[in-house]
Tab-separated table of C-alpha atoms in Angstrom:
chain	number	residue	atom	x	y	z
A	1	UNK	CA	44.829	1.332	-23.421
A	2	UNK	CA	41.420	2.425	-21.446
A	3	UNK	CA	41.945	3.730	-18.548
A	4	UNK	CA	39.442	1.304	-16.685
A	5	UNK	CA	41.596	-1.810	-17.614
A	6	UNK	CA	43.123	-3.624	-14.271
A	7	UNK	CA	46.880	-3.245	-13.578
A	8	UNK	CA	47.690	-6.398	-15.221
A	9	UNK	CA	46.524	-5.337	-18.547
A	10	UNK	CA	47.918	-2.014	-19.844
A	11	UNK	CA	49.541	-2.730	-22.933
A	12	UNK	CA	49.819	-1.061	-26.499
A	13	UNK	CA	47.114	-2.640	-28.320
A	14	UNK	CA	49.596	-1.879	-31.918
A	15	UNK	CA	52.335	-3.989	-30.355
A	16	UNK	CA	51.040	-6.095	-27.021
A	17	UNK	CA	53.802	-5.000	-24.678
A	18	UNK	CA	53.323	-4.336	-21.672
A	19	UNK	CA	53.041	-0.924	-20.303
A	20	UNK	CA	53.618	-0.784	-16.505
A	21	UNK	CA	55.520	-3.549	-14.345
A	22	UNK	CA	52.937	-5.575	-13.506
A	23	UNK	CA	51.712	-6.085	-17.365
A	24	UNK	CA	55.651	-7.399	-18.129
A	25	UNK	CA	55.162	-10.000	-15.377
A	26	UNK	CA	51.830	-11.286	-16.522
A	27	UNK	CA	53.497	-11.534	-20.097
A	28	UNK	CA	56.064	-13.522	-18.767
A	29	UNK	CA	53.580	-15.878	-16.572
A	30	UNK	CA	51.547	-16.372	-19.871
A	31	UNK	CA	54.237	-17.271	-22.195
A	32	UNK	CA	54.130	-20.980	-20.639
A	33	UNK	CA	50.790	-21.471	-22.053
A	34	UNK	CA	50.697	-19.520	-24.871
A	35	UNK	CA	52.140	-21.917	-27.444
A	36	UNK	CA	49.179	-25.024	-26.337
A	37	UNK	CA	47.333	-22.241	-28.568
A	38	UNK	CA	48.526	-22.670	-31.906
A	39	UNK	CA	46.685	-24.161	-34.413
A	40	UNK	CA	43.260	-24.715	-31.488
A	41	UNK	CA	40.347	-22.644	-31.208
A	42	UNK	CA	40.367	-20.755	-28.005
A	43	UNK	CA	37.699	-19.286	-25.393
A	44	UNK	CA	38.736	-16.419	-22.761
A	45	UNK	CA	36.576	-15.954	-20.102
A	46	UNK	CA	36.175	-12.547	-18.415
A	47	UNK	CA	38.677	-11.443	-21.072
A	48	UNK	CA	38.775	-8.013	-19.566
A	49	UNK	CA	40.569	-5.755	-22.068
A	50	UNK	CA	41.776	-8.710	-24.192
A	51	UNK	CA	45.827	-8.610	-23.689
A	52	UNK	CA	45.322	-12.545	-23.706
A	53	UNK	CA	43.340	-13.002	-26.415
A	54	UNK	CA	44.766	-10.621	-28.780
A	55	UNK	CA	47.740	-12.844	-27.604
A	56	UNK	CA	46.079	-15.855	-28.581
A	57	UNK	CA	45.246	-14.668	-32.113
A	58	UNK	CA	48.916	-13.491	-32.909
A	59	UNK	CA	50.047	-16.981	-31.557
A	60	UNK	CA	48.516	-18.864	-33.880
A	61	UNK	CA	45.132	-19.567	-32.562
A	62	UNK	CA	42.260	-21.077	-35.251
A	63	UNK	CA	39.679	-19.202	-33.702
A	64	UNK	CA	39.776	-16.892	-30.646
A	65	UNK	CA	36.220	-15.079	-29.139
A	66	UNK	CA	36.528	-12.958	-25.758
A	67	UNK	CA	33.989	-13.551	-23.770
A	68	UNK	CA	33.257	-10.619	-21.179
A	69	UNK	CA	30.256	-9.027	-19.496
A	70	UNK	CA	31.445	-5.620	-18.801
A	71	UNK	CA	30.358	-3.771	-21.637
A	72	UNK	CA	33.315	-1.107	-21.160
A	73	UNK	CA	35.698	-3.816	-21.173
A	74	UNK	CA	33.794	-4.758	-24.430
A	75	UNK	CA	33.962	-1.508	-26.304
A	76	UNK	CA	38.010	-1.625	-25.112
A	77	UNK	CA	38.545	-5.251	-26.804
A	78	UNK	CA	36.782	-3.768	-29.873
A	79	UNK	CA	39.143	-0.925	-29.980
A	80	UNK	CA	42.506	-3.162	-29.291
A	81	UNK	CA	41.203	-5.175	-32.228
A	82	UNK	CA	40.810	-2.610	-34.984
A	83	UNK	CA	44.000	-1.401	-33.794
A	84	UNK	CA	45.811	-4.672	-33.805
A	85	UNK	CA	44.718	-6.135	-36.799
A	86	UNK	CA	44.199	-9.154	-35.175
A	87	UNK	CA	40.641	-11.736	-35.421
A	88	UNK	CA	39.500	-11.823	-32.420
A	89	UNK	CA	35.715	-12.299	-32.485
A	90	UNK	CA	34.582	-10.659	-29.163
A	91	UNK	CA	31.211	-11.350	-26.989
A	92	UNK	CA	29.330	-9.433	-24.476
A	93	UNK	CA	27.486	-11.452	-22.363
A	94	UNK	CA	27.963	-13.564	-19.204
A	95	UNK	CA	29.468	-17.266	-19.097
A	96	UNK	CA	26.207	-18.581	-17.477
A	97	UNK	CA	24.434	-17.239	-20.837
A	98	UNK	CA	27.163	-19.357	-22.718
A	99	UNK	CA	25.237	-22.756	-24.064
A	100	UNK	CA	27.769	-25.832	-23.155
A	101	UNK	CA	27.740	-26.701	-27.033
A	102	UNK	CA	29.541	-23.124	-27.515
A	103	UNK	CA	32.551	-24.173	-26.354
A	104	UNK	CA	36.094	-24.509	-27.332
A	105	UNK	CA	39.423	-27.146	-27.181
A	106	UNK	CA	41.335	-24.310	-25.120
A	107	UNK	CA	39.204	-22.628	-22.711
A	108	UNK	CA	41.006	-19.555	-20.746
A	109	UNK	CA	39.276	-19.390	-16.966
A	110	UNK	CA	42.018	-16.703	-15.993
A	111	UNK	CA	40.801	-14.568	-13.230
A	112	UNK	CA	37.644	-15.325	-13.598
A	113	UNK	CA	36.615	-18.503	-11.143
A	114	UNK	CA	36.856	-16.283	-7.964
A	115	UNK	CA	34.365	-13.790	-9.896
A	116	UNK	CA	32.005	-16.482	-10.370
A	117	UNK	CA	31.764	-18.069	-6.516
A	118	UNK	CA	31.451	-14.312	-5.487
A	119	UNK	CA	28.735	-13.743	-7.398
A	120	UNK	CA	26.958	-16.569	-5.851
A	121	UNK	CA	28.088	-19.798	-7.637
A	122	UNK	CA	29.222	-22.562	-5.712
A	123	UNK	CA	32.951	-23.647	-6.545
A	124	UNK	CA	31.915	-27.274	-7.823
A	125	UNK	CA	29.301	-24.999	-10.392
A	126	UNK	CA	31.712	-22.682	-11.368
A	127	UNK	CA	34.012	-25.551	-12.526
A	128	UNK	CA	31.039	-27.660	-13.687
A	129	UNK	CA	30.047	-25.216	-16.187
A	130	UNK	CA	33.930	-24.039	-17.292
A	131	UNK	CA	34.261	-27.884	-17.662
A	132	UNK	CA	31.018	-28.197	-19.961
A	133	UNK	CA	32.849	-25.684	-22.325
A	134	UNK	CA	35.853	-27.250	-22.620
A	135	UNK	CA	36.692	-30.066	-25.683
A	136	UNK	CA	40.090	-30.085	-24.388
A	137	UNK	CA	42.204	-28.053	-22.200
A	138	UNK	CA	41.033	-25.129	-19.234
A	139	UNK	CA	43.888	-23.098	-17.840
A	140	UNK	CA	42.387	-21.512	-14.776
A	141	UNK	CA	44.255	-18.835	-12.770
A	142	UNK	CA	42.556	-18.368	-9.195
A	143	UNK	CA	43.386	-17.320	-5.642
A	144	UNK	CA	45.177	-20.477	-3.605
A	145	UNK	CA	41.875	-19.302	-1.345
A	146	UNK	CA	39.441	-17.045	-1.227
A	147	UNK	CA	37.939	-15.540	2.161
A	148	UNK	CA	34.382	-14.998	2.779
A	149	UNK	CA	33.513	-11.292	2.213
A	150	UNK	CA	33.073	-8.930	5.037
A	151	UNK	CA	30.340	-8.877	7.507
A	152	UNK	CA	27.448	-6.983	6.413
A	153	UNK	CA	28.123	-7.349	2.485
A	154	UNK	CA	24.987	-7.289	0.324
A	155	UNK	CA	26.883	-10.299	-1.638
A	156	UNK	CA	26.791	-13.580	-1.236
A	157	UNK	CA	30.280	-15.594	-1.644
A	158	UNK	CA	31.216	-19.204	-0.669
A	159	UNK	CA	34.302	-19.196	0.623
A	160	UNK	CA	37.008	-21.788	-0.800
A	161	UNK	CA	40.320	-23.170	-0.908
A	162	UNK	CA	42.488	-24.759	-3.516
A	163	UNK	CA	41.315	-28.211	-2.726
A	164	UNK	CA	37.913	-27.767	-3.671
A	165	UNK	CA	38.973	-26.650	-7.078
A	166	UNK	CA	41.418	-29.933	-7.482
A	167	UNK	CA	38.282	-32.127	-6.155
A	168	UNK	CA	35.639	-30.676	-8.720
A	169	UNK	CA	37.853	-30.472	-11.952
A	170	UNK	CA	38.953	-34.506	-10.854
A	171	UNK	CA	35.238	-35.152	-10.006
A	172	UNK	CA	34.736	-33.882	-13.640
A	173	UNK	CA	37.156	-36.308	-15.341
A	174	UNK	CA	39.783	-33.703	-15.867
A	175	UNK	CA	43.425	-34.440	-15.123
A	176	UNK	CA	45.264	-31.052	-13.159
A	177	UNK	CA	48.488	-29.978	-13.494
A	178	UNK	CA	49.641	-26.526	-11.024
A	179	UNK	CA	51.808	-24.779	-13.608
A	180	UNK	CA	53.042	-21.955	-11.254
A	181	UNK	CA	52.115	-19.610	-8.915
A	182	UNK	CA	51.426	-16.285	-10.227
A	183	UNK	CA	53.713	-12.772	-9.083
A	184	UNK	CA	52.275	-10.182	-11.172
A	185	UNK	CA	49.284	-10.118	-7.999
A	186	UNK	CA	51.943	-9.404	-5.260
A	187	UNK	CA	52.487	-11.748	-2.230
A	188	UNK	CA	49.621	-10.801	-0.135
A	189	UNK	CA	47.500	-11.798	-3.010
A	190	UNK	CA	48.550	-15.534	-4.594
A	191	UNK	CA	47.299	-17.004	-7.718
A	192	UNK	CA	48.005	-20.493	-8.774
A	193	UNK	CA	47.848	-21.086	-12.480
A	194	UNK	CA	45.974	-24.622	-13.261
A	195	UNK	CA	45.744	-26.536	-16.451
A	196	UNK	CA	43.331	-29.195	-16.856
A	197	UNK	CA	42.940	-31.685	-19.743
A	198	UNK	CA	39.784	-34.057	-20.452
A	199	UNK	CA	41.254	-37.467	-19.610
């Protein structure tokens, strides 16, 4: 796998196993929602180097396109895919770009939500528009917070909590489940895994 790819996503793009310790724990974490993708088309978000939706395809998925906006991340799903075998159809371009009428009935928010606040989204946006491209279910994986950046960043970021996650995905008619709390990040870093279904 590409060197660029985050620690949580070195695998063997022939086989999909993990590569490093951190990989093998994010396998694990995923295996709880992996079979709600049989049989459904499925949407990942920031797909990064595609471990999940190369996963998606070999579990059965109808229909699986990785959406990501880093265009080495891009070339790297490409690659996995010709190497895999597996039909993944894969997009480079940003979620706001997305029309709502593009979406899916399993959309994949993993890692991404936090991404979207920092870049200047509020969170009740960020799940707005996640919401708008879901038929079905959204598993989101997030931070249980997320701190304002440092003093003196050029960014903008609205700081938020857990709570206002649960408020906007109710707000949208969405029932939320917490499926677990993530361990491939480390403690000093938590992740909650969500899943939320149109009610």
């Amino acid at each position: 796998m590409a060197s660029g790819a985050c620690g949580y996503q070195q695998f063997d793009p022939m086989t999909l196993t993990s590569s490093n310790p951190r990989t093998r724990q994010r396998l694990l974490e995923l295996e709880r929602i992996l079979p709600e993708l049989a049989g459904r088309s499925v949407l990942d978000l920031g797909a990064n180097h595609g471990l999940v939706s190369l996963l998606a395809a070999q579990r059965g998925a109808r229909r699986v396109r990785a959406v990501e906006k880093n265009a080495e991340s891009v070339a790297a799903i490409r690659e996995a895919c010709r190497i895999s075998g597996l039909p993944v159809e894969v997009e480079h371009r940003s979620v706001w770009d997305m029309p709502d009428h593009e979406g899916a009935e399993v959309v994949l928010a993993l890692e991404i939500l936090h991404w979207l606040v920092f870049h200047g989204a509020t969170p009740g946006e960020a799940i707005a528009k996640l919401c708008a491209l879901t038929e079905r279910s959204l598993f989101i994986e997030t931070p249980w917070e997320a701190p304002p950046v440092a003093e003196g960043s050029k960014r903008t970021f609205a700081a938020y909590d857990i709570r206002a996650i649960l408020e906007s995905l109710l707000e949208e008619g969405f029932s939320v489940e917490v499926l677990h709390f993530c361990r491939y990040t480390g403690r000093t870093r938590p992740r909650v895994m969500l899943r939320a279904d149109r009610r």
